[in-house]
Short mmCIF file of C-alpha atoms and ligand atoms in Angstrom, two decimals:
data_model
loop_
_atom_site.label_atom_id
_atom_site.label_comp_id
_atom_site.label_asym_id
_atom_site.label_seq_id
_atom_site.Cartn_x
_atom_site.Cartn_y
_atom_site.Cartn_z
CA MET A 1 38.61 -76.93 -59.30
CA THR A 2 36.43 -74.27 -60.83
CA TRP A 3 37.12 -75.72 -64.24
CA LEU A 4 36.11 -79.22 -63.10
CA CYS A 5 32.83 -77.92 -61.65
CA ALA A 6 32.12 -76.12 -64.87
CA VAL A 7 32.56 -79.29 -66.86
CA VAL A 8 30.31 -81.31 -64.57
CA PHE A 9 27.72 -78.54 -64.72
CA ALA A 10 27.86 -78.42 -68.52
CA VAL A 11 27.32 -82.17 -68.77
CA ALA A 12 24.33 -81.98 -66.44
CA VAL A 13 22.82 -79.16 -68.48
CA SER A 14 23.31 -81.04 -71.69
CA PHE A 15 21.42 -83.97 -70.19
CA THR A 16 18.52 -81.99 -68.85
CA GLY A 17 18.56 -79.69 -71.87
CA ALA A 18 18.44 -82.55 -74.39
CA ALA A 19 14.95 -83.87 -75.06
CA VAL A 20 15.63 -87.35 -73.79
CA ASN A 21 12.66 -89.68 -74.02
CA LEU A 22 13.08 -92.01 -71.06
CA THR A 23 10.42 -94.42 -72.32
CA SER A 24 11.89 -94.83 -75.78
CA PRO A 25 12.26 -98.44 -76.91
CA GLU A 26 16.07 -98.42 -76.62
CA VAL A 27 15.67 -98.47 -72.83
CA PHE A 28 12.08 -99.42 -72.04
CA ASN A 29 9.56 -101.96 -73.21
CA PRO A 30 6.42 -102.00 -71.04
CA ILE A 31 5.63 -105.67 -71.64
CA PHE A 32 9.18 -106.81 -70.92
CA TYR A 33 9.19 -104.57 -67.84
CA MET A 34 6.06 -106.14 -66.39
CA SER A 35 6.99 -109.72 -67.30
CA THR A 36 10.54 -109.49 -65.97
CA ASN A 37 10.16 -107.60 -62.70
CA VAL A 38 8.17 -109.56 -60.17
CA GLU A 39 7.98 -106.49 -57.88
CA VAL A 40 6.22 -104.53 -60.61
CA LEU A 41 3.57 -107.23 -61.00
CA ARG A 42 3.16 -107.34 -57.21
CA HIS A 43 2.22 -103.67 -57.39
CA GLY A 44 -0.70 -104.67 -59.60
CA ILE A 45 0.76 -103.01 -62.69
CA ARG A 46 -0.97 -104.60 -65.66
CA ASN A 47 -1.13 -102.06 -68.45
CA THR A 48 1.24 -99.99 -70.56
CA SER A 49 0.48 -96.60 -69.06
CA SER A 50 0.88 -97.73 -65.46
CA ALA A 51 4.08 -99.61 -66.38
CA GLU A 52 5.42 -96.39 -67.91
CA GLN A 53 4.56 -94.37 -64.79
CA HIS A 54 6.14 -97.00 -62.55
CA TRP A 55 9.32 -96.98 -64.64
CA LEU A 56 9.60 -93.18 -64.69
CA HIS A 57 8.87 -92.65 -60.99
CA HIS A 58 10.25 -95.81 -59.32
CA GLY A 59 11.77 -98.49 -61.54
CA MET A 60 14.41 -96.38 -63.21
CA ASP A 61 15.81 -95.17 -59.89
CA MET A 62 15.69 -98.73 -58.53
CA GLY A 63 17.88 -99.87 -61.42
CA LEU A 64 15.31 -102.31 -62.80
CA MET A 65 15.89 -103.91 -66.17
CA ALA A 66 13.28 -102.52 -68.55
CA CYS A 67 14.17 -103.98 -71.92
CA GLY A 68 16.14 -106.89 -73.33
CA SER A 69 19.00 -104.89 -74.84
CA PHE A 70 19.83 -102.43 -72.06
CA HIS A 71 20.10 -102.46 -68.28
CA SER A 72 21.37 -99.41 -66.38
CA ALA A 73 22.99 -101.44 -63.58
CA GLN A 74 24.93 -103.55 -66.07
CA TYR A 75 25.83 -100.54 -68.22
CA LEU A 76 27.45 -98.83 -65.22
CA ARG A 77 29.38 -101.98 -64.40
CA ARG A 78 30.49 -102.55 -67.96
CA TYR A 79 32.13 -99.13 -68.42
CA PRO A 80 34.54 -97.88 -65.73
CA ASP A 81 34.28 -94.27 -67.00
CA LEU A 82 30.52 -94.31 -66.34
CA GLU A 83 30.87 -95.96 -62.96
CA LYS A 84 33.41 -93.27 -62.08
CA ALA A 85 31.15 -90.45 -63.25
CA TYR A 86 27.82 -91.64 -61.84
CA GLY A 87 28.61 -94.33 -59.28
CA LEU A 88 27.16 -97.83 -59.30
CA HIS A 89 23.69 -96.51 -58.47
CA GLY A 90 23.49 -93.62 -60.92
CA TYR A 91 20.82 -95.50 -62.82
CA ARG A 92 18.88 -92.53 -64.18
CA GLN A 93 22.08 -90.90 -65.44
CA ALA A 94 23.06 -94.21 -67.01
CA VAL A 95 19.79 -94.30 -68.94
CA GLU A 96 20.27 -90.70 -70.06
CA HIS A 97 23.88 -91.31 -71.03
CA TYR A 98 22.97 -94.34 -73.13
CA LEU A 99 20.29 -92.43 -75.01
CA THR A 100 22.29 -89.26 -75.60
CA THR A 101 25.80 -90.66 -76.03
CA GLY A 102 26.26 -94.40 -75.49
CA LEU A 103 24.17 -95.52 -78.44
CA HIS A 104 26.11 -93.24 -80.79
CA GLU A 105 29.37 -94.57 -79.38
CA HIS A 106 28.15 -98.13 -80.05
CA ARG A 107 28.35 -98.98 -76.37
CA LEU A 108 26.52 -102.08 -75.20
CA GLY A 109 24.03 -101.91 -72.35
CA TYR A 110 24.74 -105.21 -70.65
CA LEU A 111 27.47 -107.05 -68.77
CA GLU A 112 29.30 -109.83 -70.57
CA GLY A 113 28.81 -113.23 -68.89
CA GLY A 114 25.55 -112.37 -67.13
CA TYR A 115 24.39 -110.33 -64.15
CA ALA A 116 21.95 -111.08 -61.32
CA GLY A 117 20.28 -114.02 -63.03
CA HIS A 118 20.04 -112.47 -66.47
CA TRP A 119 22.33 -113.35 -69.36
CA THR A 120 22.59 -111.39 -72.59
CA VAL A 121 24.40 -112.25 -75.80
CA SER A 122 24.39 -110.20 -78.99
CA ASP A 123 25.33 -109.78 -82.58
CA ALA A 124 26.22 -106.12 -82.22
CA LYS A 125 26.67 -105.63 -85.96
CA HIS A 126 22.99 -106.45 -86.52
CA ARG A 127 21.79 -104.89 -83.22
CA ILE A 128 20.25 -108.18 -82.17
CA PHE A 129 20.19 -109.18 -78.50
CA LEU A 130 19.13 -112.43 -76.89
CA GLY A 131 18.46 -112.78 -73.16
CA ALA A 132 17.95 -115.69 -70.78
CA ALA A 133 16.70 -115.51 -67.19
CA ALA A 134 17.43 -117.75 -64.20
CA ARG A 135 13.85 -117.20 -63.06
CA MET A 136 12.74 -118.92 -66.29
CA GLY A 137 15.16 -121.85 -66.10
CA ALA A 138 17.72 -120.03 -68.27
CA SER A 139 15.31 -120.23 -71.19
CA VAL A 140 15.28 -117.42 -73.74
CA VAL A 141 13.05 -114.63 -72.38
CA SER A 142 14.00 -111.89 -74.80
CA LEU A 143 14.99 -111.40 -78.41
CA VAL A 144 15.38 -107.79 -79.46
CA TRP A 145 16.05 -106.69 -83.01
CA ASN A 146 15.88 -103.08 -84.15
CA ASN A 147 14.76 -102.12 -80.61
CA TYR A 148 11.73 -104.39 -80.88
CA GLU A 149 10.92 -107.28 -78.51
CA PHE A 150 9.83 -110.55 -80.12
CA ILE A 151 9.37 -112.87 -77.11
CA ASN A 152 6.47 -113.14 -74.68
CA SER A 153 7.74 -114.12 -71.22
CA TRP A 154 4.60 -113.56 -69.17
CA ASP A 155 4.76 -116.96 -67.41
CA HIS A 156 6.90 -120.11 -67.36
CA GLY A 157 4.98 -121.73 -70.22
CA ARG A 158 6.07 -119.17 -72.81
CA GLU A 159 9.54 -117.91 -73.77
CA LEU A 160 11.57 -119.46 -76.55
CA GLN A 161 12.13 -122.86 -75.05
CA MET A 162 12.37 -126.64 -75.27
CA ALA A 163 9.65 -128.99 -74.05
CA MET A 164 8.55 -132.55 -74.57
CA ASN A 165 5.53 -134.69 -73.87
CA PHE A 166 4.58 -138.31 -74.26
CA LEU A 167 1.28 -139.14 -75.94
CA PRO A 168 -1.32 -139.95 -74.85
CA HIS A 169 -0.33 -138.14 -71.63
CA GLY A 170 0.24 -134.70 -73.17
CA GLY A 171 0.62 -132.11 -70.43
CA CYS A 172 0.30 -134.80 -67.73
CA TYR A 173 3.96 -135.73 -68.27
CA ASN A 174 5.52 -132.66 -69.76
CA PRO A 175 9.10 -131.57 -68.93
CA THR A 176 9.24 -127.84 -69.74
CA GLU A 177 12.52 -125.95 -69.83
CA ALA A 178 11.36 -122.66 -68.29
CA GLY A 179 9.38 -124.12 -65.38
CA GLY A 180 5.99 -125.38 -64.27
CA GLN A 181 2.52 -123.90 -64.37
CA ALA A 182 2.54 -123.24 -60.61
CA ASP A 183 5.77 -121.21 -60.96
CA SER A 184 3.45 -118.69 -62.58
CA GLN A 185 4.57 -115.09 -61.90
CA LYS A 186 6.86 -116.18 -59.07
CA SER A 187 10.53 -115.39 -58.94
CA ILE A 188 11.43 -119.07 -58.76
CA THR A 189 11.20 -122.10 -61.02
CA LYS A 190 11.18 -125.83 -60.35
CA THR A 191 13.63 -126.17 -63.22
CA HIS A 192 17.14 -126.79 -61.86
CA ILE A 193 19.85 -124.93 -63.72
CA GLN A 194 23.04 -126.96 -63.98
CA SER A 195 25.12 -124.62 -66.10
CA VAL A 196 24.87 -121.42 -68.11
CA HIS A 197 27.56 -119.85 -70.21
CA ALA A 198 26.95 -116.59 -72.06
CA SER A 199 29.72 -115.08 -74.10
CA GLY A 200 29.93 -113.04 -77.28
CA ASN A 201 27.11 -114.26 -79.51
CA THR A 202 26.61 -117.66 -77.84
CA LEU A 203 24.46 -118.91 -74.97
CA THR A 204 24.93 -122.46 -73.69
CA THR A 205 22.77 -123.98 -70.96
CA LYS A 206 22.03 -127.30 -69.29
CA VAL A 207 19.02 -127.73 -67.00
CA LEU A 208 16.85 -130.38 -65.38
CA PRO A 209 13.44 -129.15 -66.51
CA ALA A 210 10.37 -128.80 -64.31
CA PHE A 211 7.32 -130.83 -65.15
CA TRP A 212 4.55 -128.51 -66.31
CA PHE A 213 2.30 -129.75 -63.52
CA ARG A 214 3.57 -130.38 -60.00
CA ALA A 215 3.76 -134.05 -58.95
CA ALA A 216 0.32 -135.70 -58.85
CA HIS A 217 -1.35 -132.31 -59.28
CA PRO A 218 -5.01 -133.00 -60.09
CA VAL A 219 -5.85 -131.41 -63.38
CA THR A 220 -9.46 -130.55 -63.90
CA GLY A 221 -11.13 -128.60 -66.62
CA ASP A 222 -7.92 -128.21 -68.57
CA GLY A 223 -8.23 -130.99 -71.12
CA ARG A 224 -6.33 -128.95 -73.67
CA ARG A 225 -3.13 -129.21 -71.69
CA CYS A 226 -3.56 -132.49 -69.86
CA HIS A 227 -5.76 -134.97 -71.66
CA ASN A 228 -8.93 -136.44 -70.21
CA GLY A 229 -8.80 -134.45 -66.96
CA LYS A 230 -6.25 -136.85 -65.44
CA SER A 231 -3.76 -136.06 -62.71
CA ALA A 232 -0.19 -135.21 -63.52
CA MET A 233 1.70 -138.50 -63.92
CA ASN A 234 5.06 -137.27 -62.71
CA THR A 235 5.88 -138.29 -59.11
CA VAL A 236 8.45 -135.51 -58.70
CA ASP A 237 8.34 -131.84 -59.69
CA THR A 238 11.56 -131.86 -61.70
CA TYR A 239 12.57 -134.27 -64.46
CA ARG A 240 15.84 -135.98 -63.53
CA TYR A 241 17.56 -135.77 -66.92
CA PRO A 242 18.90 -132.80 -68.82
CA PHE A 243 17.75 -130.53 -71.57
CA SER A 244 20.73 -128.75 -73.11
CA LYS A 245 20.92 -126.04 -75.71
CA LYS A 246 23.38 -123.87 -77.52
CA VAL A 247 22.06 -120.72 -79.17
CA THR A 248 24.38 -118.83 -81.49
CA LEU A 249 23.46 -115.56 -83.19
CA GLU A 250 24.73 -116.61 -86.58
CA CYS A 251 23.75 -119.23 -89.13
CA PRO A 252 26.06 -120.85 -91.68
CA GLY A 253 25.58 -119.47 -95.18
CA VAL A 254 23.54 -116.47 -93.99
CA THR A 255 24.55 -112.81 -93.70
CA GLN A 256 21.27 -111.57 -92.14
CA PRO A 257 20.47 -111.66 -88.39
CA CYS A 258 19.84 -115.32 -87.58
CA LEU A 259 19.76 -117.69 -84.56
CA HIS A 260 21.09 -121.20 -84.63
CA PHE A 261 19.30 -123.14 -81.86
CA TRP A 262 20.82 -126.53 -81.06
CA SER A 263 18.72 -128.54 -78.62
CA SER A 264 19.44 -131.81 -76.85
CA PHE A 265 16.79 -133.90 -75.07
CA THR A 266 17.59 -136.80 -72.74
CA ILE A 267 14.90 -139.46 -72.45
CA ALA A 268 15.56 -141.83 -69.57
CA GLY A 269 14.15 -143.27 -66.37
CA ASP A 270 10.77 -144.65 -65.58
CA ILE A 271 8.39 -142.88 -67.93
CA PRO A 272 4.71 -143.98 -67.87
CA SER A 273 4.09 -146.16 -70.94
CA TRP A 274 3.55 -143.98 -73.96
CA THR A 275 3.06 -144.19 -77.71
CA THR A 276 4.61 -141.05 -79.19
CA LEU A 277 7.28 -138.77 -77.83
CA GLN A 278 6.89 -135.21 -79.10
CA MET A 279 9.84 -132.86 -78.79
CA GLU A 280 9.47 -129.13 -79.36
CA ALA A 281 12.91 -128.25 -80.66
CA PRO A 282 12.15 -125.52 -79.79
CA THR A 283 8.90 -123.57 -79.45
CA GLY A 284 8.69 -119.78 -79.63
CA TYR A 285 5.99 -117.77 -77.89
CA LEU A 286 5.99 -114.40 -79.59
CA THR A 287 4.22 -111.28 -78.43
CA GLY A 288 0.58 -110.56 -79.26
CA ASP A 289 1.75 -108.51 -82.28
CA PHE A 290 2.86 -111.54 -84.33
CA THR A 291 -0.51 -112.55 -85.72
CA VAL A 292 0.41 -113.48 -89.30
CA PHE A 293 1.57 -117.06 -90.01
CA ARG A 294 2.85 -117.98 -93.46
CA SER A 295 5.16 -120.56 -94.99
CA TYR A 296 8.23 -120.09 -97.14
CA ASP A 297 8.17 -121.88 -100.48
CA HIS A 298 11.75 -122.57 -101.50
CA SER A 299 11.00 -123.41 -105.12
CA SER A 300 9.43 -119.99 -105.81
CA GLY A 301 11.25 -118.00 -103.11
CA HIS A 302 7.90 -116.57 -101.98
CA LEU A 303 5.74 -116.65 -98.91
CA VAL A 304 2.64 -118.81 -99.26
CA ALA A 305 -0.29 -119.81 -97.06
CA TYR A 306 0.73 -121.63 -93.88
CA ASN A 307 1.46 -125.29 -94.51
CA HIS A 308 2.73 -127.36 -91.57
CA VAL A 309 5.50 -129.12 -93.51
CA LYS A 310 7.07 -126.00 -94.99
CA PRO A 311 9.47 -123.62 -93.20
CA MET A 312 7.47 -120.96 -91.46
CA VAL A 313 7.43 -117.16 -91.31
CA VAL A 314 5.59 -115.44 -88.46
CA SER A 315 5.19 -111.68 -88.65
CA THR A 316 3.41 -108.55 -87.54
CA PRO A 317 0.59 -107.45 -89.90
CA ASP A 318 2.64 -104.49 -91.19
CA ASP A 319 5.53 -106.84 -92.22
CA ARG A 320 8.03 -104.77 -90.20
CA TYR A 321 8.99 -107.61 -87.85
CA ALA A 322 9.24 -111.28 -88.70
CA MET A 323 10.80 -114.54 -87.69
CA GLY A 324 11.48 -117.30 -90.22
CA ILE A 325 11.94 -120.83 -88.87
CA PHE A 326 13.71 -123.70 -90.61
CA SER A 327 14.73 -127.10 -89.31
CA SER A 328 16.05 -129.86 -91.52
CA PRO A 329 13.43 -132.60 -91.92
CA LYS A 330 16.26 -135.15 -92.20
CA GLN A 331 16.94 -135.19 -88.46
CA ASP A 332 16.08 -138.03 -86.08
CA THR A 333 12.32 -138.52 -86.25
CA ASP A 334 9.98 -141.47 -86.83
CA GLN A 335 7.38 -139.34 -88.54
CA TYR A 336 7.72 -136.18 -90.63
CA MET A 337 8.74 -133.17 -88.58
CA TYR A 338 6.29 -130.29 -88.71
CA TYR A 339 5.85 -126.61 -87.91
CA GLY A 340 2.90 -125.85 -85.64
CA LYS A 341 1.04 -122.60 -85.04
CA PHE A 342 -1.17 -121.57 -82.14
CA GLN A 343 -2.79 -118.31 -81.18
CA PHE A 344 -3.78 -117.59 -77.61
CA PRO A 345 -5.86 -114.49 -77.08
CA ASN A 346 -5.60 -112.33 -74.01
CA ARG A 347 -7.20 -114.55 -71.36
CA PHE A 348 -5.98 -112.55 -68.38
CA LYS A 349 -7.21 -109.07 -69.30
CA TYR A 350 -3.58 -108.09 -69.27
CA VAL A 351 -1.90 -106.36 -72.17
CA GLY A 352 1.08 -108.73 -72.24
CA ALA A 353 -0.82 -112.00 -72.03
CA ALA A 354 -1.83 -112.46 -75.68
CA THR A 355 0.69 -114.67 -77.44
CA ASN A 356 1.36 -116.32 -80.78
CA LYS A 357 3.21 -119.58 -80.70
CA TRP A 358 5.14 -121.57 -83.29
CA ASN A 359 6.86 -124.89 -82.74
CA VAL A 360 9.13 -127.30 -84.53
CA VAL A 361 8.11 -130.83 -83.59
CA PHE A 362 10.06 -134.07 -83.91
CA ARG A 363 8.45 -137.38 -82.95
CA LYS A 364 9.72 -140.76 -81.83
CA HIS A 365 7.65 -143.85 -81.23
CA THR A 366 8.11 -146.13 -78.23
CA LEU A 367 11.70 -146.65 -77.16
CA PRO A 368 12.91 -149.59 -75.03
CA ALA A 369 11.96 -148.96 -71.37
CA ASN A 370 14.57 -147.89 -68.84
CA SER A 371 17.17 -147.10 -71.47
CA THR A 372 18.75 -143.73 -72.11
CA HIS A 373 18.34 -141.85 -75.39
CA VAL A 374 19.65 -138.47 -76.39
CA PHE A 375 18.11 -136.63 -79.33
CA ASN A 376 19.76 -133.55 -80.80
CA TYR A 377 18.25 -131.09 -83.27
CA ASP A 378 19.35 -127.96 -85.12
CA THR A 379 16.80 -125.25 -85.86
CA TYR A 380 17.46 -121.86 -87.46
CA MET A 381 15.55 -118.62 -87.05
CA CYS A 382 15.90 -115.66 -89.38
CA VAL A 383 15.01 -112.32 -87.78
CA GLY A 384 14.16 -108.98 -89.39
CA SER A 385 11.46 -107.44 -91.54
CA VAL A 386 9.45 -109.80 -93.76
CA HIS A 387 11.63 -108.63 -96.64
CA ASP A 388 14.90 -109.44 -94.79
CA VAL A 389 13.57 -112.73 -93.48
CA THR A 390 12.48 -113.90 -96.93
CA ALA A 391 16.01 -113.24 -98.26
CA CYS A 392 17.51 -114.94 -95.21
CA MET A 393 15.31 -118.03 -95.68
CA LYS A 394 16.43 -118.27 -99.28
CA SER A 395 20.12 -118.33 -98.25
CA LEU A 396 19.43 -120.64 -95.33
CA LEU A 397 17.60 -123.24 -97.40
CA HIS A 398 20.17 -122.95 -100.14
CA ALA A 399 22.88 -123.77 -97.59
CA HIS A 400 20.83 -126.82 -96.51
CA GLN A 401 19.79 -127.90 -100.01
CA SER A 402 20.95 -131.50 -99.54
CA GLU A 403 18.80 -131.90 -96.41
CA LEU A 404 15.54 -130.92 -98.06
CA ILE A 405 12.99 -133.56 -98.94
CA GLY A 406 11.63 -133.79 -102.49
C1 NAG B 501 8.63 -91.53 -76.11
O1 NAG B 501 8.73 -92.75 -76.81
C2 NAG B 501 7.56 -93.53 -76.78
C3 NAG B 501 7.88 -94.86 -77.41
O2 NAG B 501 8.44 -94.71 -78.68
C4 NAG B 501 6.44 -92.78 -77.48
O3 NAG B 501 5.26 -93.53 -77.44
C5 NAG B 501 6.22 -91.45 -76.78
O4 NAG B 501 5.27 -90.72 -77.48
C6 NAG B 501 7.51 -90.67 -76.70
N1 NAG B 501 7.29 -89.51 -75.85
C7 NAG B 501 7.65 -88.30 -76.21
C8 NAG B 501 7.39 -87.24 -75.19
O5 NAG B 501 8.17 -88.06 -77.28
C1 NAG B 502 -4.16 -99.09 -66.02
O1 NAG B 502 -4.08 -99.62 -64.72
C2 NAG B 502 -4.37 -98.69 -63.70
C3 NAG B 502 -4.16 -99.41 -62.38
O2 NAG B 502 -2.82 -99.83 -62.24
C4 NAG B 502 -5.78 -98.17 -63.85
O3 NAG B 502 -6.04 -97.19 -62.86
C5 NAG B 502 -5.95 -97.55 -65.23
O4 NAG B 502 -7.29 -97.17 -65.43
C6 NAG B 502 -5.54 -98.54 -66.30
N1 NAG B 502 -5.57 -97.88 -67.59
C7 NAG B 502 -6.13 -98.42 -68.65
C8 NAG B 502 -6.03 -97.63 -69.91
O5 NAG B 502 -6.71 -99.51 -68.63
C1 NAG B 503 12.09 -149.60 -65.02
O1 NAG B 503 12.68 -149.25 -63.78
C2 NAG B 503 11.77 -149.13 -62.70
C3 NAG B 503 12.49 -148.62 -61.46
O2 NAG B 503 13.82 -148.31 -61.71
C4 NAG B 503 11.07 -150.45 -62.45
O3 NAG B 503 10.11 -150.31 -61.42
C5 NAG B 503 10.38 -150.91 -63.72
O4 NAG B 503 9.82 -152.18 -63.56
C6 NAG B 503 11.37 -150.95 -64.89
N1 NAG B 503 10.64 -151.23 -66.12
C7 NAG B 503 11.03 -152.17 -66.98
C8 NAG B 503 10.13 -152.39 -68.15
O5 NAG B 503 12.05 -152.83 -66.82
#
């Protein structure tokens, strides 16, 4: 008995004695914390320092998820020895254990198969983690590599997700995987999740996506999203046909960290007459840090100025974090596929709102009315430093040599 107490005491001392930084990026990312936890936003927390204070004094003890690669509540459930030592609510001890011991033991900070509306998959060898949230229609809300978050998930129009629109209607008829504009910072989405499967390094989902605008919502002063100030043309809030995806954290022919994103769009039902269907397969909204857009030139193996028909590399200015995007141009499209770039500054006076968006767009012209069409696309994303991503793009394009044009 005395011996047991001594051991417990020693462990506690080693925890308090060790200089554990409870806001280090292995366990806490202020932007992820604010975007993910609706209760934190409700408390009016909108900047990094107040997010940090909230995490240290409330969130950690509440067992909130504070970054995409670790969650105390899931960590305790994943490892019976930890649950036994700290109980299911020993969240603070779980955080401390992960930082002092768990990381070194290569333990993983999430529960296989999903937990409380959040699903995580990983390529543990490369320390890359991908997360999807029920609140965002099971779209990808987090991608962490080297303890760094790539994805902006501030509202339902961001994430790494699929969307489509029908010109000339643009945003007026715009099924969006993660949810609608009015879902905003709410804990719900008008997207209906039909199935989610998260296992190992693979996430598979099927949803009926929300329309970006609620049925017949009058759109004024937002011509950028919904052309000519019209009303939304959808008569229901949720599109009746599925968007499916399968995301795997490995790409054929590539040894670097890489995502293979397979997307499937169903076009059916009574769609207002249109001229061009545009599918984002997919689009990635990265954090405000990813301000540099370049293209990868396969013939020279170098990065060049952004060119919308060449594979793209988006990075932070210091080249430490980058994403390279490649999709074969020889997939089903009536016009060349292209890579788009968009930069949205911080419109909400909120540190997490600034975002940098890329998309891979495939287009189809008018299809016979009231018939069903399914379009599937494969897109690959290299992840790492600019140096790693350039090497990854080289291997990736080499593996897809026969699908390149020209
Ligand atoms: C803890 O980590 C954060 C994030 O890396 C850093 O900004 C902060 O200075 C660290 N705090 C201490 C006390 O070392
Ligand atoms: C952060 O937000 C709090 C309110 O939550 C405010 O009091 C504080 O001044 C803000 N800090 C900065 C640096 O803007
Ligand atoms: C398509 O179906 C809708 C209702 O199911 C019908 O009102 C419409 O006339 C049909 N359109 C065509 C071109 O057949």
